[in-house]
Amino acid sequence: MTETTDPTRGAEGMPATAAQAEKPSIDDLEEAMRDVVDPELGINVVDLGLLYGIDVHHEDAGTVATLDLTLTSAACPLTDVIEDQSRAALTKGPGGGLVDDVRINWVWMPPWGPDKITDDGREQLRALGFTV
């Protein structure tokens, strides 16, 4: 008889964190990323079209989300702010958050443009007085 391991148990049989026990959905992660706000425009990175992709995988340390993010300008000095907000949105919260760790892949191709803004983002920008 082959011994099996319980994938929802951590080291030495201790219960794993919520993030380790179940892989979160991309939709859940994207929804959590709506809490990450571009400091210059005051609109979340999802509706601005700055979030290009999300990948979730398991590593020894737990569940890791890799985010493909861009900025409205490659010269934007606020990458640290967005990184900190992303980590807080995805790793903290009841039960330890959605994932155990976050990695950000800053991408510049394709370049960001106003065409990437969602309809909700356009409404928010108009409410702030921007013409889009």
Short mmCIF file of C-alpha atoms in Angstrom, two decimals, residues 1-121:
data_model
loop_
_atom_site.label_atom_id
_atom_site.label_comp_id
_atom_site.label_asym_id
_atom_site.label_seq_id
_atom_site.Cartn_x
_atom_site.Cartn_y
_atom_site.Cartn_z
CA MET A 1 0.00 0.00 0.00
CA THR A 2 1.36 3.41 -0.97
CA GLU A 3 1.30 6.20 1.58
CA THR A 4 -0.27 9.42 0.32
CA THR A 5 0.22 12.88 1.66
CA ASP A 6 -2.54 15.36 2.31
CA PRO A 7 -1.85 18.43 0.12
CA THR A 8 -3.81 20.64 2.49
CA ARG A 9 -1.45 19.92 5.39
CA GLY A 10 1.70 21.90 6.08
CA ALA A 11 5.01 20.79 7.58
CA GLU A 12 4.83 17.92 10.06
CA GLY A 13 1.09 17.51 9.58
CA MET A 14 0.20 21.03 10.69
CA PRO A 15 -2.67 22.65 8.79
CA ALA A 16 -1.45 24.75 5.88
CA THR A 17 -2.38 28.40 5.48
CA ALA A 18 -5.51 29.18 3.48
CA ALA A 19 -3.32 30.27 0.57
CA GLN A 20 -1.40 26.99 0.60
CA ALA A 21 -4.50 24.83 0.90
CA GLU A 22 -6.28 26.10 -2.18
CA LYS A 23 -5.13 27.91 -5.27
CA PRO A 24 -7.10 31.18 -5.53
CA SER A 25 -8.92 31.97 -8.74
CA ILE A 26 -7.58 34.58 -11.14
CA ASP A 27 -10.92 36.41 -10.73
CA ASP A 28 -10.42 36.60 -6.95
CA LEU A 29 -6.90 37.94 -7.38
CA GLU A 30 -8.01 40.47 -9.97
CA GLU A 31 -10.80 41.65 -7.68
CA ALA A 32 -8.31 42.09 -4.81
CA MET A 33 -6.05 44.09 -7.14
CA ARG A 34 -8.85 46.66 -7.46
CA ASP A 35 -7.63 47.83 -4.03
CA VAL A 36 -4.31 48.86 -5.62
CA VAL A 37 -4.66 52.47 -6.68
CA ASP A 38 -2.38 54.40 -9.00
CA PRO A 39 -1.18 57.21 -6.69
CA GLU A 40 -1.12 59.83 -9.44
CA LEU A 41 -4.56 59.22 -10.95
CA GLY A 42 -6.45 57.75 -7.98
CA ILE A 43 -7.90 54.90 -10.09
CA ASN A 44 -7.22 51.21 -9.44
CA VAL A 45 -4.66 49.40 -11.60
CA VAL A 46 -7.23 46.95 -13.00
CA ASP A 47 -9.57 49.62 -14.37
CA LEU A 48 -6.60 51.65 -15.65
CA GLY A 49 -5.52 48.60 -17.63
CA LEU A 50 -2.14 48.40 -15.90
CA LEU A 51 -2.59 44.75 -14.89
CA TYR A 52 -1.67 42.70 -17.97
CA GLY A 53 -1.76 39.24 -16.42
CA ILE A 54 -1.75 37.04 -13.32
CA ASP A 55 -0.14 33.63 -12.86
CA VAL A 56 -0.57 31.55 -9.71
CA HIS A 57 1.63 28.62 -8.81
CA HIS A 58 2.77 26.65 -5.78
CA GLU A 59 6.32 26.66 -4.46
CA ASP A 60 7.86 25.19 -1.31
CA ALA A 61 7.08 28.43 0.52
CA GLY A 62 3.41 28.36 -0.54
CA THR A 63 1.23 29.90 -3.21
CA VAL A 64 2.84 32.66 -5.28
CA ALA A 65 1.11 35.15 -7.58
CA THR A 66 3.18 36.63 -10.37
CA LEU A 67 1.68 39.84 -11.71
CA ASP A 68 2.45 41.31 -15.11
CA LEU A 69 2.07 45.03 -14.50
CA THR A 70 2.91 48.10 -16.49
CA LEU A 71 2.76 51.82 -15.78
CA THR A 72 1.37 54.75 -17.68
CA SER A 73 4.99 55.83 -18.16
CA ALA A 74 8.26 53.89 -17.88
CA ALA A 75 9.66 56.91 -16.02
CA CYS A 76 7.03 56.64 -13.25
CA PRO A 77 8.83 56.74 -9.88
CA LEU A 78 5.99 55.03 -8.00
CA THR A 79 6.75 51.35 -8.63
CA ASP A 80 7.52 50.80 -4.92
CA VAL A 81 4.12 52.18 -3.91
CA ILE A 82 2.28 49.90 -6.33
CA GLU A 83 4.41 46.91 -5.29
CA ASP A 84 3.64 47.54 -1.60
CA GLN A 85 -0.08 47.96 -2.28
CA SER A 86 -0.16 44.78 -4.40
CA ARG A 87 1.56 42.76 -1.69
CA ALA A 88 -0.85 44.11 0.95
CA ALA A 89 -3.91 43.42 -1.23
CA LEU A 90 -2.98 39.81 -1.95
CA THR A 91 -1.06 38.53 1.07
CA LYS A 92 -2.79 40.05 4.09
CA GLY A 93 -6.24 39.57 5.43
CA PRO A 94 -8.38 36.96 7.15
CA GLY A 95 -6.79 33.54 6.92
CA GLY A 96 -3.49 34.96 5.70
CA GLY A 97 -4.64 36.44 2.40
CA LEU A 98 -5.13 34.96 -1.04
CA VAL A 99 -1.48 34.00 -1.63
CA ASP A 100 1.69 33.65 0.42
CA ASP A 101 3.92 35.76 -1.80
CA VAL A 102 3.72 38.19 -4.72
CA ARG A 103 6.19 38.77 -7.51
CA ILE A 104 5.85 41.61 -9.98
CA ASN A 105 7.06 41.42 -13.53
CA TRP A 106 7.20 44.98 -14.87
CA VAL A 107 6.45 44.84 -18.59
CA TRP A 108 6.60 47.56 -21.19
CA MET A 109 5.35 45.70 -24.27
CA PRO A 110 2.77 46.26 -25.38
CA PRO A 111 3.04 49.83 -24.20
CA TRP A 112 0.16 51.10 -22.07
CA GLY A 113 -2.30 53.44 -23.74
CA PRO A 114 -5.73 54.91 -22.95
CA ASP A 115 -7.31 52.09 -24.97
CA LYS A 116 -6.46 49.73 -22.08
CA ILE A 117 -8.73 51.60 -19.61
CA THR A 118 -11.95 49.75 -18.78
CA ASP A 119 -15.37 51.38 -19.07
CA ASP A 120 -15.46 51.68 -15.25
CA GLY A 121 -12.04 53.33 -15.32
#
